[in-house]
Amino acid sequence: MAGFHEIIGHDDVVNHLQNAIQMGKVSHAYIFNGEVGAGKKMLASAFAMALQCEKHGTDPCMECDSCKRALSKNHPDIITITHEKPNSIGIEDIRIQLIDDVSIKPYTGPYKIYILNEAEKLTLQAQNALLKTIEEPPAYAVILLLTSNADALLPTISSRCVTLNLRPVKENEVKEYLMEHMHLPDYQAQIDAAFAQGNIGKAKQIAESTEFAEMAERAFRILRKSNELELYELVEMIKELTAEKQNIYDYLDLFTMWFRDVLLFKATKEVDGLIFKDQYNYIKERAKKSSYEGIENIIDAIGKARERLHSNVNFDLVMELLFMTIREN
């Protein structure tokens, strides 16, 4: 848990929430919409703490009794809703923890705040039950729905909530965060930030993982061998790697980043802008071999491979087509 001042990026969302507090125009229901790891929980908890803070500022003071209780996760008026089933939030979960509870006035704070993570997992019955509370909430109730897919919520719910969409954080802000807080060297922070694509949670996960560096090395090995090996051998290599817990989409992201480096080097002949500076010799070699059009064809082909896999096209076929394009260009 942290205050607004510790949140990286999302300035528009933070400003919106702080203005609402300052002007006394806090809505009774909010939807925080953004991908997993984008920072929804941090924003929701900072907002909840600020609303309950005894100093009544726009940022939690972190020192009063209310903030201390929130930090130790035992504030009686900040309720995080839990659910038994991993893939759905049922009507009973909502009824017991929210609908029946909301009529009881706050114990200590001015508000009673409900934080519901993974709101896209609400069943239709649970959403309909929740709708009644959102339509006629007590003045002290604030409901925060956190979701990675706002479209899964009924339009009748969405229309009664203030929706805040979390955009990707700027790459240089992610990089700075990794260098300052995770103590990564410049070069490593650059790679992790580029790979995380504006997602702080993902960047932290990558920074803490030894597997990521190994995965990158394997991805480059495949690219380096893409001209020597037979197509079926390359497909087998990829198959072995992705049979482990690593995700094929992560490999495709790494391929894209690598070929973008090739394109950039071909255009500028400079090392500075490259993400994978340690791959300089291979990138330079590839830039000599491929035309601009060829590299763009490859980047397009990686995007197509991703779409085909999402549409459940046969894995071997998708990979063969991709490697054929990498070879031809």
Coordinates of C-alpha atoms in Angstrom, one line a residue:
M1 CA 0.0 0.0 0.0
A2 CA 1.2 3.5 -0.8
G3 CA 0.0 7.1 -1.2
F4 CA -0.6 8.8 -4.5
H5 CA 2.9 10.4 -4.3
E6 CA 4.4 6.9 -4.7
I7 CA 2.4 6.0 -7.8
I8 CA 4.4 5.9 -11.1
G9 CA 2.5 7.4 -14.0
H10 CA -1.3 7.6 -14.2
D11 CA -1.2 11.3 -13.5
D12 CA -4.6 11.9 -15.1
V13 CA -6.3 9.3 -12.8
V14 CA -4.5 10.6 -9.7
N15 CA -5.5 14.2 -10.6
H16 CA -9.1 13.1 -11.1
L17 CA -9.3 11.4 -7.7
Q18 CA -7.5 14.2 -5.8
N19 CA -9.8 16.8 -7.3
A20 CA -12.9 14.8 -6.3
I21 CA -11.6 14.7 -2.7
Q22 CA -10.7 18.4 -2.7
M23 CA -14.0 19.5 -4.1
G24 CA -16.1 17.1 -2.0
K25 CA -17.4 15.5 -5.2
V26 CA -16.5 11.8 -4.5
S27 CA -18.7 9.5 -6.6
H28 CA -20.3 6.5 -4.9
A29 CA -18.9 4.0 -7.5
Y30 CA -15.8 3.9 -9.7
I31 CA -14.4 1.4 -12.3
F32 CA -10.6 1.2 -12.5
N33 CA -10.0 -0.4 -15.8
G34 CA -6.5 -1.6 -16.9
E35 CA -4.5 -4.7 -17.7
V36 CA -3.2 -7.0 -14.9
G37 CA -0.2 -5.3 -13.2
A38 CA -1.2 -1.8 -14.4
G39 CA -1.5 -0.4 -10.8
K40 CA -5.3 -0.6 -10.1
K41 CA -4.9 -2.0 -6.6
M42 CA -2.3 0.7 -5.7
L43 CA -4.6 3.5 -7.0
A44 CA -7.7 2.1 -5.2
S45 CA -5.9 1.7 -1.9
A46 CA -4.3 5.1 -2.1
F47 CA -7.8 6.6 -2.8
A48 CA -9.4 4.6 0.0
M49 CA -6.7 5.7 2.5
A50 CA -6.9 9.4 1.4
L51 CA -10.7 9.3 1.9
Q52 CA -10.4 7.9 5.4
C53 CA -7.3 9.9 6.4
E54 CA -7.8 12.0 9.6
K55 CA -5.9 14.9 8.2
H56 CA -8.4 15.3 5.3
G57 CA -5.8 16.1 2.7
T58 CA -5.8 14.8 -0.9
D59 CA -3.0 12.3 -0.2
P60 CA -3.0 9.9 2.8
C61 CA -0.7 11.2 5.6
M62 CA 0.5 7.7 6.4
E63 CA 0.8 8.7 10.1
C64 CA -2.7 9.0 11.5
D65 CA -4.5 6.1 13.2
S66 CA -6.7 5.6 10.1
C67 CA -3.7 5.4 7.7
K68 CA -1.8 3.0 10.0
R69 CA -4.8 0.7 10.2
A70 CA -5.2 0.8 6.4
L71 CA -1.4 0.1 6.0
S72 CA -1.7 -2.9 8.3
K73 CA -4.9 -4.0 6.3
N74 CA -7.2 -3.9 9.3
H75 CA -9.2 -0.8 8.7
P76 CA -12.8 -1.7 9.6
D77 CA -14.2 0.7 6.9
I78 CA -12.0 -0.4 4.0
I79 CA -13.4 -3.8 2.9
T80 CA -11.7 -5.9 0.3
I81 CA -14.2 -8.4 -1.1
T82 CA -12.9 -12.0 -1.4
H83 CA -14.4 -14.9 -3.3
E84 CA -14.3 -18.7 -2.9
K85 CA -14.3 -19.7 -6.5
P86 CA -11.1 -18.7 -8.4
N87 CA -12.9 -17.9 -11.7
S88 CA -16.2 -16.3 -10.6
I89 CA -17.6 -13.9 -8.0
G90 CA -21.0 -15.2 -7.1
I91 CA -24.1 -13.6 -5.7
E92 CA -23.4 -15.0 -2.2
D93 CA -20.0 -13.3 -2.1
I94 CA -21.5 -10.0 -3.0
R95 CA -24.5 -10.3 -0.7
I96 CA -22.7 -11.3 2.5
Q97 CA -19.7 -8.9 2.1
L98 CA -21.3 -5.9 0.5
I99 CA -25.1 -5.8 0.1
D100 CA -25.9 -6.9 3.7
D101 CA -22.9 -4.9 5.1
V102 CA -23.5 -1.6 3.4
S103 CA -26.5 -0.7 5.6
I104 CA -24.3 -0.7 8.7
K105 CA -22.8 2.8 9.2
P106 CA -19.0 3.3 9.2
Y107 CA -17.3 2.4 12.4
T108 CA -14.6 5.1 12.5
G109 CA -14.2 6.8 9.1
P110 CA -16.4 9.2 7.1
Y111 CA -16.8 6.5 4.4
K112 CA -17.3 2.8 4.0
I113 CA -15.2 1.7 1.0
Y114 CA -15.6 -1.6 -0.8
I115 CA -12.7 -2.7 -3.1
L116 CA -13.7 -5.5 -5.5
N117 CA -10.8 -6.8 -7.5
E118 CA -11.2 -8.8 -10.8
A119 CA -14.7 -7.4 -11.2
E120 CA -14.9 -9.0 -14.6
K121 CA -15.5 -12.3 -12.8
L122 CA -18.8 -11.2 -11.3
T123 CA -21.6 -13.5 -12.4
L124 CA -24.7 -11.9 -14.0
Q125 CA -26.8 -12.6 -10.9
A126 CA -24.0 -11.0 -8.7
Q127 CA -24.0 -7.9 -11.0
N128 CA -27.7 -7.6 -10.9
A129 CA -27.7 -7.8 -7.1
L130 CA -24.9 -5.2 -7.0
L131 CA -26.8 -2.9 -9.3
K132 CA -29.4 -2.2 -6.7
T133 CA -26.8 -1.0 -4.2
I134 CA -25.0 1.1 -6.9
E135 CA -28.4 2.7 -7.8
E136 CA -29.4 3.7 -4.3
P137 CA -26.2 3.6 -2.1
P138 CA -26.1 5.2 1.4
A139 CA -24.3 8.5 1.3
Y140 CA -21.2 7.1 3.0
A141 CA -20.6 4.2 0.6
V142 CA -17.9 4.1 -2.1
I143 CA -17.6 1.1 -4.3
L144 CA -14.4 0.5 -6.3
L145 CA -14.6 -2.1 -9.1
L146 CA -11.2 -3.1 -10.4
T147 CA -11.2 -4.9 -13.7
S148 CA -9.0 -5.8 -16.7
N149 CA -12.1 -5.9 -18.9
A150 CA -14.7 -3.3 -18.3
D151 CA -16.8 -4.6 -21.2
A152 CA -17.6 -7.7 -19.0
L153 CA -19.7 -5.4 -16.7
L154 CA -23.3 -4.7 -17.5
P155 CA -24.0 -1.4 -19.2
T156 CA -26.4 -0.6 -16.4
I157 CA -23.5 -0.9 -13.9
S158 CA -21.0 1.0 -16.1
S159 CA -23.3 3.9 -16.7
R160 CA -23.7 4.5 -13.0
C161 CA -19.9 4.4 -12.2
V162 CA -17.1 6.8 -13.0
T163 CA -14.8 4.8 -15.3
L164 CA -11.1 5.5 -15.0
N165 CA -9.0 3.9 -17.7
L166 CA -5.3 3.2 -16.9
R167 CA -3.0 3.9 -19.8
P168 CA 0.5 2.5 -20.2
V169 CA 3.1 4.3 -18.2
K170 CA 5.9 6.0 -20.2
E171 CA 8.8 3.8 -20.9
N172 CA 11.4 6.2 -19.4
E173 CA 9.3 6.5 -16.2
V174 CA 9.3 2.6 -15.9
K175 CA 13.0 2.6 -16.5
E176 CA 13.7 5.2 -13.9
Y177 CA 11.6 3.3 -11.4
L178 CA 13.5 0.1 -12.0
M179 CA 16.9 1.8 -11.6
E180 CA 15.9 3.7 -8.4
H181 CA 13.7 1.1 -6.6
M182 CA 14.9 -2.2 -8.0
H183 CA 18.6 -1.0 -8.3
L184 CA 18.9 -2.4 -11.9
P185 CA 21.8 -1.2 -14.1
D186 CA 20.8 1.1 -16.9
Y187 CA 21.0 -1.5 -19.7
Q188 CA 18.9 -4.1 -17.8
A189 CA 16.3 -1.5 -16.8
Q190 CA 16.0 -0.4 -20.5
I191 CA 15.3 -4.0 -21.6
D192 CA 12.8 -4.7 -18.8
A193 CA 11.0 -1.4 -19.3
A194 CA 10.7 -2.0 -23.1
F195 CA 9.4 -5.5 -22.6
A196 CA 6.9 -4.4 -19.9
Q197 CA 5.2 -2.1 -22.4
G198 CA 4.2 0.5 -19.8
N199 CA 3.0 -2.0 -17.2
I200 CA 4.8 -1.3 -13.9
G201 CA 3.6 -4.6 -12.3
K202 CA 5.0 -6.6 -15.3
A203 CA 8.3 -4.6 -15.1
K204 CA 8.7 -5.4 -11.4
Q205 CA 8.0 -9.1 -12.1
I206 CA 10.6 -9.2 -14.9
A207 CA 13.2 -7.4 -12.8
E208 CA 12.8 -10.0 -10.0
S209 CA 12.9 -13.0 -12.4
T210 CA 16.0 -14.8 -13.4
E211 CA 13.9 -16.7 -16.0
F212 CA 13.4 -13.5 -18.1
A213 CA 17.1 -13.1 -18.9
E214 CA 17.3 -16.8 -19.8
M215 CA 14.2 -16.6 -22.0
A216 CA 15.7 -13.6 -23.9
E217 CA 18.9 -15.5 -24.5
R218 CA 16.9 -18.5 -25.8
A219 CA 14.9 -16.2 -28.1
F220 CA 18.1 -14.7 -29.6
R221 CA 19.6 -18.1 -30.1
I222 CA 16.5 -19.1 -32.2
L223 CA 16.9 -15.9 -34.2
R224 CA 20.6 -16.5 -34.8
K225 CA 19.9 -20.0 -35.9
S226 CA 16.9 -19.1 -38.1
N227 CA 19.0 -19.4 -41.3
E228 CA 21.0 -22.5 -40.5
L229 CA 18.3 -24.9 -39.2
E230 CA 15.5 -26.6 -41.1
L231 CA 12.0 -25.1 -40.5
Y232 CA 10.8 -28.2 -38.5
E233 CA 13.9 -27.9 -36.2
L234 CA 13.1 -24.3 -35.4
V235 CA 9.5 -25.1 -34.7
E236 CA 10.7 -27.9 -32.4
M237 CA 12.9 -25.5 -30.6
I238 CA 10.1 -23.1 -30.0
K239 CA 7.8 -25.9 -29.0
E240 CA 10.2 -27.2 -26.4
L241 CA 10.6 -23.7 -24.9
T242 CA 6.9 -22.9 -24.8
A243 CA 6.0 -26.3 -23.4
E244 CA 7.6 -25.0 -20.3
K245 CA 5.7 -22.4 -18.3
Q246 CA 7.0 -19.6 -20.5
N247 CA 4.5 -18.0 -22.8
I248 CA 4.9 -18.1 -26.6
Y249 CA 3.6 -14.5 -26.7
D250 CA 6.6 -13.4 -24.6
Y251 CA 8.9 -14.9 -27.2
L252 CA 7.0 -13.1 -29.9
D253 CA 7.4 -9.8 -28.0
L254 CA 11.1 -10.4 -27.8
F255 CA 11.3 -11.2 -31.5
T256 CA 9.5 -7.9 -32.3
M257 CA 11.8 -5.9 -30.1
W258 CA 14.8 -7.4 -31.7
F259 CA 13.7 -6.7 -35.2
R260 CA 12.8 -3.2 -34.2
D261 CA 16.4 -2.8 -33.1
V262 CA 17.5 -4.1 -36.5
L263 CA 15.3 -1.6 -38.3
L264 CA 16.5 1.3 -36.1
F265 CA 20.1 0.4 -36.6
K266 CA 19.6 0.1 -40.3
A267 CA 18.2 3.6 -40.4
T268 CA 20.6 5.4 -37.9
K269 CA 23.7 3.2 -37.7
E270 CA 23.8 4.2 -34.0
V271 CA 24.0 1.9 -31.0
D272 CA 22.5 4.4 -28.5
G273 CA 18.9 3.9 -29.4
L274 CA 19.1 0.1 -29.3
I275 CA 17.3 -1.9 -26.6
F276 CA 19.6 -5.0 -27.0
K277 CA 22.9 -3.3 -27.1
D278 CA 24.7 -6.5 -26.2
Q279 CA 23.3 -8.0 -29.4
Y280 CA 25.0 -5.3 -31.5
N281 CA 27.1 -7.6 -33.7
Y282 CA 24.1 -9.8 -34.6
I283 CA 21.8 -6.8 -35.1
K284 CA 24.4 -5.1 -37.4
E285 CA 24.8 -8.3 -39.4
R286 CA 21.0 -8.7 -39.8
A287 CA 20.6 -5.1 -40.8
K288 CA 23.1 -5.6 -43.7
K289 CA 21.2 -8.7 -44.9
S290 CA 17.6 -7.4 -44.8
S291 CA 16.0 -4.5 -46.7
Y292 CA 13.8 -2.0 -44.9
E293 CA 10.8 -3.6 -46.5
G294 CA 12.0 -7.0 -45.5
I295 CA 12.3 -6.1 -41.8
E296 CA 8.9 -4.5 -41.8
N297 CA 7.5 -7.7 -43.4
I298 CA 9.0 -9.7 -40.5
I299 CA 7.6 -7.4 -37.8
D300 CA 4.2 -7.7 -39.5
A301 CA 4.5 -11.5 -39.7
I302 CA 5.2 -11.6 -35.9
G303 CA 2.0 -9.7 -35.4
K304 CA 0.1 -12.0 -37.7
A305 CA 1.5 -15.1 -35.9
R306 CA 0.2 -13.6 -32.6
E307 CA -3.3 -13.1 -34.1
R308 CA -3.4 -16.6 -35.6
L309 CA -2.4 -18.2 -32.3
H310 CA -5.1 -16.2 -30.5
S311 CA -7.6 -17.6 -33.1
N312 CA -6.3 -21.2 -32.3
V313 CA -4.6 -21.8 -35.7
N314 CA -2.3 -24.9 -35.5
F315 CA 0.9 -23.9 -33.6
D316 CA 3.4 -25.7 -36.0
L317 CA 1.8 -24.1 -39.0
V318 CA 1.9 -20.6 -37.5
M319 CA 5.5 -21.0 -36.5
E320 CA 6.6 -22.4 -39.9
L321 CA 5.0 -19.4 -41.7
L322 CA 6.7 -17.0 -39.4
F323 CA 10.2 -18.6 -39.8
M324 CA 9.7 -18.7 -43.6
T325 CA 9.1 -15.0 -43.6
I326 CA 12.1 -14.4 -41.3
R327 CA 14.2 -16.4 -43.8
E328 CA 12.9 -14.9 -47.0
N329 CA 13.5 -11.4 -45.8

